[in-house]
GROMACS .gro file of C-alpha atoms in nm:
model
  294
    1UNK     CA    1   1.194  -0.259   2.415
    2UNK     CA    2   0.851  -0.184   2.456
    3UNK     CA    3   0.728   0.126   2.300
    4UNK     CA    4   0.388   0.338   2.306
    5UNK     CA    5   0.251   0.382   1.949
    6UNK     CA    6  -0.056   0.463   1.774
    7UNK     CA    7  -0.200   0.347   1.477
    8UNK     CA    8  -0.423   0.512   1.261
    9UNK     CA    9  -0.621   0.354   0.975
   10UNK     CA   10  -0.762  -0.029   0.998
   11UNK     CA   11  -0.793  -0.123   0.647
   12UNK     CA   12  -0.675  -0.438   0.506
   13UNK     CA   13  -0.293  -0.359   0.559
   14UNK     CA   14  -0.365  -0.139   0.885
   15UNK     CA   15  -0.540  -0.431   1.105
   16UNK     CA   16  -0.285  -0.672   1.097
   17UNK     CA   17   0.019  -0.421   1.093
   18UNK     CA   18  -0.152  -0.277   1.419
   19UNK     CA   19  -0.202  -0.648   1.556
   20UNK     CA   20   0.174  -0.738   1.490
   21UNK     CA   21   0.272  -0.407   1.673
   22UNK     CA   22   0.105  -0.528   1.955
   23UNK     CA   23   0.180  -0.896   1.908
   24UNK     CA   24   0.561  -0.719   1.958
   25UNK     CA   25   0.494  -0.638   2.275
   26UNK     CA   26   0.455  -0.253   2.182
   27UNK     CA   27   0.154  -0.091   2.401
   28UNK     CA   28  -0.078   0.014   2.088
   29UNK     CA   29  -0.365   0.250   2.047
   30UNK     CA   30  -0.554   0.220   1.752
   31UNK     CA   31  -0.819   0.486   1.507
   32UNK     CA   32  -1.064   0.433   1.258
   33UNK     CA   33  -1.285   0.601   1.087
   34UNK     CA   34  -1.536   0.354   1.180
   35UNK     CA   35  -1.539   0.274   1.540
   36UNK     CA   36  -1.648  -0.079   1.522
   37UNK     CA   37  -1.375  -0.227   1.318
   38UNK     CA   38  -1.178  -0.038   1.592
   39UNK     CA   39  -1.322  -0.235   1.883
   40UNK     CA   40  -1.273  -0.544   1.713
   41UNK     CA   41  -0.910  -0.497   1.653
   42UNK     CA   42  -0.865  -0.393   2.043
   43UNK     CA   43  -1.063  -0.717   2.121
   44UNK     CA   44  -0.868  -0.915   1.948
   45UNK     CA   45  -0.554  -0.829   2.018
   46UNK     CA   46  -0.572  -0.661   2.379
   47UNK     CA   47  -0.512  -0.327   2.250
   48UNK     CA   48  -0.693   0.029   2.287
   49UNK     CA   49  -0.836   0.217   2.078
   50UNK     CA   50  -0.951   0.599   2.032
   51UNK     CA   51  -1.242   0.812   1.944
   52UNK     CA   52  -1.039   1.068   1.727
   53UNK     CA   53  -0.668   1.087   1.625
   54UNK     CA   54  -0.537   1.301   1.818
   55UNK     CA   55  -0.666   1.106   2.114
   56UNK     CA   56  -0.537   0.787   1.998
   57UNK     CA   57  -0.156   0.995   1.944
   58UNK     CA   58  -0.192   1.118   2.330
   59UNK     CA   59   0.082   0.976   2.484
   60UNK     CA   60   0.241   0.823   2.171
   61UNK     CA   61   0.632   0.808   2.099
   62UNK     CA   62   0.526   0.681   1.741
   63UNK     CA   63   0.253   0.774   1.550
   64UNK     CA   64   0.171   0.514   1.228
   65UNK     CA   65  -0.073   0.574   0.978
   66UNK     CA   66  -0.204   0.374   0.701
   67UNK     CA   67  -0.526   0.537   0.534
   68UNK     CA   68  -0.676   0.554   0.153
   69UNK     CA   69  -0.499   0.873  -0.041
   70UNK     CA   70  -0.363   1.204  -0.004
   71UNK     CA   71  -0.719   1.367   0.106
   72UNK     CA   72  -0.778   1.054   0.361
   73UNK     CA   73  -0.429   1.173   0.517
   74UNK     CA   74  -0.525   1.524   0.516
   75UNK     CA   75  -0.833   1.448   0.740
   76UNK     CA   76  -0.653   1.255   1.008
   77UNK     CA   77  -0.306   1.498   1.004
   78UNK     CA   78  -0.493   1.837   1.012
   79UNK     CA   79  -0.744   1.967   1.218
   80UNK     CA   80  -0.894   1.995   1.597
   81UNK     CA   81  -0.914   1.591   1.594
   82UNK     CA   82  -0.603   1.531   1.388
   83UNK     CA   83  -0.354   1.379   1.506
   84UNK     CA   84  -0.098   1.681   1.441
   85UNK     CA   85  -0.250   1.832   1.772
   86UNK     CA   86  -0.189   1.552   1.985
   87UNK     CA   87   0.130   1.460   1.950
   88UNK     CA   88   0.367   1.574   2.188
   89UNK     CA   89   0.715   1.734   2.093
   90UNK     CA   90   1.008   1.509   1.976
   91UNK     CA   91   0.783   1.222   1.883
   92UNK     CA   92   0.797   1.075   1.498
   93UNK     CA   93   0.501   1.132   1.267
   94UNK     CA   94   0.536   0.773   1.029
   95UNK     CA   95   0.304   0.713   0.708
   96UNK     CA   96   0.234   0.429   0.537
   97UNK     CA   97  -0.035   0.573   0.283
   98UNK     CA   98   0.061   0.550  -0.082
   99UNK     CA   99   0.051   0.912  -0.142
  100UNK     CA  100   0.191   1.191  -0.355
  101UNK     CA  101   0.529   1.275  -0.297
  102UNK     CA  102   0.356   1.657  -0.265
  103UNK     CA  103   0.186   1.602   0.001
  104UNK     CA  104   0.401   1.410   0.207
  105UNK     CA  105   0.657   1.665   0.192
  106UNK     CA  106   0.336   1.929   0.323
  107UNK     CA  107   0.311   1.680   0.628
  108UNK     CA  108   0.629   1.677   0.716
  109UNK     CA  109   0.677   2.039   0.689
  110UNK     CA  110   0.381   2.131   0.905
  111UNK     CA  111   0.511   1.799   1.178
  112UNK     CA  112   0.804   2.009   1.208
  113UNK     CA  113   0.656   2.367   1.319
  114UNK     CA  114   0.568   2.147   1.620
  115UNK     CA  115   0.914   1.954   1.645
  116UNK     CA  116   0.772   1.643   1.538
  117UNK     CA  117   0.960   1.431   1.269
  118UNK     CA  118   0.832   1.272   0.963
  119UNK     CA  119   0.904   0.984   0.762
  120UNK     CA  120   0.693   0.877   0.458
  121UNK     CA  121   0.660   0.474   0.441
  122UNK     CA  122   0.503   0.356   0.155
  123UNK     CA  123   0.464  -0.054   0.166
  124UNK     CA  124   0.457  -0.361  -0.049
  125UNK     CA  125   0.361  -0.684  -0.057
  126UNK     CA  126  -0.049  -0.675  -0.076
  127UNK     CA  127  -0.253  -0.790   0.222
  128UNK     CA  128  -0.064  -1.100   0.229
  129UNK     CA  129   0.212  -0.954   0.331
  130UNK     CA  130   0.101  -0.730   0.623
  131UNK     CA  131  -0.128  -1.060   0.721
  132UNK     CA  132   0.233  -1.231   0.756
  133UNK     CA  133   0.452  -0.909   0.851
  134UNK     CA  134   0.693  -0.943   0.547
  135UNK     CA  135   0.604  -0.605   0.428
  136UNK     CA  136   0.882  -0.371   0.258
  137UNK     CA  137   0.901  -0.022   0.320
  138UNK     CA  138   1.007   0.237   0.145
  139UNK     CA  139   1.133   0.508   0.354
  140UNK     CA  140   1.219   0.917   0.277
  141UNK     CA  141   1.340   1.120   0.572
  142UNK     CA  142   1.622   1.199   0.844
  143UNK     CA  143   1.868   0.894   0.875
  144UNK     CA  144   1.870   0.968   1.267
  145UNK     CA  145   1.424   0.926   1.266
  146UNK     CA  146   1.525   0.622   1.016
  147UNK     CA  147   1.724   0.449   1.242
  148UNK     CA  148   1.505   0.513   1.564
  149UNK     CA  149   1.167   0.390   1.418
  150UNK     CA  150   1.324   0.097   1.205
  151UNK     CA  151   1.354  -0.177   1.502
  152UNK     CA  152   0.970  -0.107   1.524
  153UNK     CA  153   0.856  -0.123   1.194
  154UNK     CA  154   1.004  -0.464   1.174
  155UNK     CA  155   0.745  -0.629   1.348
  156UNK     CA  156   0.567  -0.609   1.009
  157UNK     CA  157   0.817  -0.577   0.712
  158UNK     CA  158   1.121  -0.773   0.623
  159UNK     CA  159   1.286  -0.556   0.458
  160UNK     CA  160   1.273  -0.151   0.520
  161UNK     CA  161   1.501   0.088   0.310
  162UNK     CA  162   1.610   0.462   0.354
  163UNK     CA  163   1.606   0.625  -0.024
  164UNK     CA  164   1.686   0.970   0.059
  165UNK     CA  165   1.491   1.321   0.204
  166UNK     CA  166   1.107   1.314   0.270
  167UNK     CA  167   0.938   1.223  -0.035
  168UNK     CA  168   1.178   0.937  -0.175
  169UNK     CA  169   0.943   0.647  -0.008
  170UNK     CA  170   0.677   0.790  -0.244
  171UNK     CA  171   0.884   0.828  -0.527
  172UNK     CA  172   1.034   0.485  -0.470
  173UNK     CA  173   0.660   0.283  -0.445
  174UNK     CA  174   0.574   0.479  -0.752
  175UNK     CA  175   0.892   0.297  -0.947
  176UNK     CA  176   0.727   0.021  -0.749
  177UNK     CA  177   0.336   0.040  -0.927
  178UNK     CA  178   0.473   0.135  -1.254
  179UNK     CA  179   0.746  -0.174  -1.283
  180UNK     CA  180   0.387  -0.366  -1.130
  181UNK     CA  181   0.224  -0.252  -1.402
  182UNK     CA  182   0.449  -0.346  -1.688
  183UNK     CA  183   0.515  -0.711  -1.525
  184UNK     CA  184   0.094  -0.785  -1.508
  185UNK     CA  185  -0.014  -0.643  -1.846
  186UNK     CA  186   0.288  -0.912  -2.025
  187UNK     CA  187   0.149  -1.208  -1.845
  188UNK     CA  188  -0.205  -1.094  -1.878
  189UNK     CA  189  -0.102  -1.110  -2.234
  190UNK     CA  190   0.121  -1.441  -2.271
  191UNK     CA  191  -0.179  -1.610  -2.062
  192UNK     CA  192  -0.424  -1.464  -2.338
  193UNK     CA  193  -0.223  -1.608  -2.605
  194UNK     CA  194  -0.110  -1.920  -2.445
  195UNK     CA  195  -0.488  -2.024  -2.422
  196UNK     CA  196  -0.575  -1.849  -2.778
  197UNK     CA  197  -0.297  -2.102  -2.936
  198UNK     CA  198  -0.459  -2.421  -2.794
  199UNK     CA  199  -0.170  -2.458  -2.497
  200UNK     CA  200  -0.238  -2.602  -2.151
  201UNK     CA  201  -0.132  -2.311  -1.921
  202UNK     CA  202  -0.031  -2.458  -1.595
  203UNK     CA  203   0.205  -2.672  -1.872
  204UNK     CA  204   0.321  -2.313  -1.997
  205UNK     CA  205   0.396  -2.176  -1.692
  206UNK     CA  206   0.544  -2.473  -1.544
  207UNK     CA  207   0.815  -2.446  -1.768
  208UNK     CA  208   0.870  -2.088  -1.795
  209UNK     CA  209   0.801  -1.992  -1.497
  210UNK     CA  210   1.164  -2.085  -1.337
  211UNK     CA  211   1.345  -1.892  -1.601
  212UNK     CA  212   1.362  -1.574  -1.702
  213UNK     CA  213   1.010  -1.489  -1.768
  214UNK     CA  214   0.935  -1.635  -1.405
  215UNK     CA  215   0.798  -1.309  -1.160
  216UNK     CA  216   0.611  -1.302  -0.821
  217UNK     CA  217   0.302  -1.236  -1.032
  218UNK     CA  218   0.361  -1.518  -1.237
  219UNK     CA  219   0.419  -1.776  -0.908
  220UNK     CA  220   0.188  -1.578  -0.714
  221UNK     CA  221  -0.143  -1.549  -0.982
  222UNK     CA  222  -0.120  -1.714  -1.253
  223UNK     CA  223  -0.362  -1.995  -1.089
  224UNK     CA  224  -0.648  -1.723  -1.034
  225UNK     CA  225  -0.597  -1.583  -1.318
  226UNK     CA  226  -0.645  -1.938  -1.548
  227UNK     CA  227  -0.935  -1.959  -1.358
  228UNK     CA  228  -1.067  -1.611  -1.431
  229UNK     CA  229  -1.074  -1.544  -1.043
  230UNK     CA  230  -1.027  -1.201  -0.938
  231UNK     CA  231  -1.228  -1.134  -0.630
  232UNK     CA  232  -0.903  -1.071  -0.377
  233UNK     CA  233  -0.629  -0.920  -0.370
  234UNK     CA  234  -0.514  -0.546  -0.450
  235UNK     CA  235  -0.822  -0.356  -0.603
  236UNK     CA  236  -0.863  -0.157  -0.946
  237UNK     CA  237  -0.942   0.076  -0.806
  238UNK     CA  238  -0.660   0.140  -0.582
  239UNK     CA  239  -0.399   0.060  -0.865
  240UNK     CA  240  -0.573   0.333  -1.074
  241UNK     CA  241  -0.502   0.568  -0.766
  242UNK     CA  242  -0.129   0.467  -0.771
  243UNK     CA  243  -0.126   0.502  -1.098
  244UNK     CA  244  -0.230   0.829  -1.124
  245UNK     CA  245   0.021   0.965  -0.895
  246UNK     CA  246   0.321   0.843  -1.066
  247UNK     CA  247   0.191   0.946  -1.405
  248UNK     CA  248   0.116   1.346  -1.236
  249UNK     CA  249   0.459   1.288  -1.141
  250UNK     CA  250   0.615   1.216  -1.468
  251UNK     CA  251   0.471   1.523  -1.583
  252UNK     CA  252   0.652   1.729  -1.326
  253UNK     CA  253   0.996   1.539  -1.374
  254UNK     CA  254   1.004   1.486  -1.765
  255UNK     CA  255   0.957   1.097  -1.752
  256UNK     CA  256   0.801   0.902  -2.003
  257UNK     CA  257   0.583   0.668  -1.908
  258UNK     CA  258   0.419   0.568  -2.207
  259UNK     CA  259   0.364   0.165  -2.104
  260UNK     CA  260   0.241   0.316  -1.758
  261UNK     CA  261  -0.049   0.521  -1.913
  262UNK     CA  262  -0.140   0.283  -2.137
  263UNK     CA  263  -0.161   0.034  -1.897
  264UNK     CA  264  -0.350   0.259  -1.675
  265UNK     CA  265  -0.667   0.310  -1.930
  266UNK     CA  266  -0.656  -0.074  -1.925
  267UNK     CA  267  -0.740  -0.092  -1.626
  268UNK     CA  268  -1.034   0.162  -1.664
  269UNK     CA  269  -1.128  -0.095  -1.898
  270UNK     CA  270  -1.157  -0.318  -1.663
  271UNK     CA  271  -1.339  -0.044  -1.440
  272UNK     CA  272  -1.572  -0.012  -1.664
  273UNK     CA  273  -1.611  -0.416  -1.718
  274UNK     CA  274  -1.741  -0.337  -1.301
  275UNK     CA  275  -1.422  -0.503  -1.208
  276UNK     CA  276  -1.321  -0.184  -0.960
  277UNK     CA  277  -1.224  -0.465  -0.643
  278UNK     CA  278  -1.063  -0.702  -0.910
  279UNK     CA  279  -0.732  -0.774  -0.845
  280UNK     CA  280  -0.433  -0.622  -1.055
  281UNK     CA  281  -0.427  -0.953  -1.171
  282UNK     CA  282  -0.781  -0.885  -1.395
  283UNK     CA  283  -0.576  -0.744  -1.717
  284UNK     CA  284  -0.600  -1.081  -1.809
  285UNK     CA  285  -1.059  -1.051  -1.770
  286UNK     CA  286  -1.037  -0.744  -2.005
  287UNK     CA  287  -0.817  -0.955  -2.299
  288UNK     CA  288  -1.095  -1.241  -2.252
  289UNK     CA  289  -1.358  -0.981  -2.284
  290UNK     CA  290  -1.188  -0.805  -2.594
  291UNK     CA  291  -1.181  -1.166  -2.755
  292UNK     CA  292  -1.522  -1.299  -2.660
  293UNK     CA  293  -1.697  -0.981  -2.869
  294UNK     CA  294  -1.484  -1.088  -3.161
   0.00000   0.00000   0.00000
């Protein structure tokens, strides 16, 4: 079934969730900040697109949105412009922003003065994954809005879950970034010391690889990271953002993230090594840095 939906927020998960919205037969309208990635998308995929958000959520059953951080959200929600006051009564308010669960939960609360539902829809699976629309989503809100918008968001995931009231999609892709975290920094490090004791890594991971030391980052980087190539993939800069919202959440909820933060200032490490776009992956560029001042 065909349904009108907007989509706000072209970045490099946006764009092709958009295109595969449209590529579903659903009649899309896109927004983005800047106007000519806009056009581009509606060129190449026989959409529409909007000069502000709240005329891109017009006549909009579903309103998407995938944009940098909680402020970014903010900007297109709230306001004259936003997309808060365009959308009609009874339609469903969807992010896909890695946020704060805080935030989320301010959304949905002001979606609802208006009678428009909420769900907050973190993803994973990297640009790769929205290119091929095997995303997974990580959903917090009513079961009933769950089950409505579900059919639709599978144009780009494989795999959506509800975890519970508004704000469990954020506190889900935070378990997410921190388990991330943990699972990059160990093979950043067995890489490191593969290649410090004289062994052929692709050997190494050849044979580990299938047992229980095998992850996606392992199949999925290890490659790159021999190689010392980091110029892809899912930035610093972005993981530090993540980051940072799980660990302000710890301190709320008495966790104890100790690996987490630790983790974290390695990656301002590798920040500060200018490796902001690296991928995640880069851990690995900081160790080789550490041991080439030695």
């Amino acid at each position: 079934m065909s349904v009108k939906v907007a989509f706000i927020g072209l970045g490099v998960m946006g764009y092709p969730m958009a295109g595969h919205l449209q590529q579903a037969g659903h009649q899309v309208t896109v927004y983005n900040r800047t106007t000519t990635k806009a056009e581009r998308w509606a060129q190449q995929y026989q959409g529409t697109f909007a000069a502000t958000p709240k005329a891109a959520v017009t006549d909009a059953e579903l309103v998407f949105m995938c944009v940098g951080n909680d402020d970014d959200l903010r900007s297109v929600v709230y306001g004259d412009n936003g997309v808060l006051a365009g959308m009609k009564p009874d339609t469903v308010l969807i992010d896909h922003t890695t946020t704060s669960a805080k935030v989320a939960r301010e959304v949905a609360q002001r979606a609802a003065e208006q009678n428009v539902a909420f769900l907050d829809a973190p993803v994973s699976g990297g640009q790769a994954g929205a290119e091929n629309g095997v995303l997974t989503v990580m959903v917090g809100g009513d079961p009933e809005v769950f089950a409505r918008v579900q059919p639709v968001m599978a144009a780009f995931s494989r795999f959506s879950q509800l975890l519970g009231e508004v704000g469990s999609g954020q506190l889900c892709k935070m378990v997410n970034q921190i388990c991330i975290a943990g699972v990059v920094q160990g093979l950043a490090e067995g890489l490191h010391f593969a290649k410090q004791a004289g062994l052929d890594g692709e050997k190494v991971v050849e044979t580990i690889a299938k047992g229980a030391a095998g992850s996606w980052q392992m199949e999925n980087r290890y490659k790159t990271m021999l190689a010392g190539e980091y110029d892809f993939g899912f930035a610093v800069d972005w993981m530090r953002k993540d980051l940072g919202i799980a660990l302000d959440e710890a301190r709320s909820n008495g966790s104890s993230l100790s690996l987490t933060a630790m983790v974290d200032q390695y990656y301002a490490d590798v920040q500060a090594l200018g490796g902001g776009r690296f991928d995640t992956s880069s851990l690995l560029a900081r160790l080789d840095a550490i041991h080439d001042k030695k």
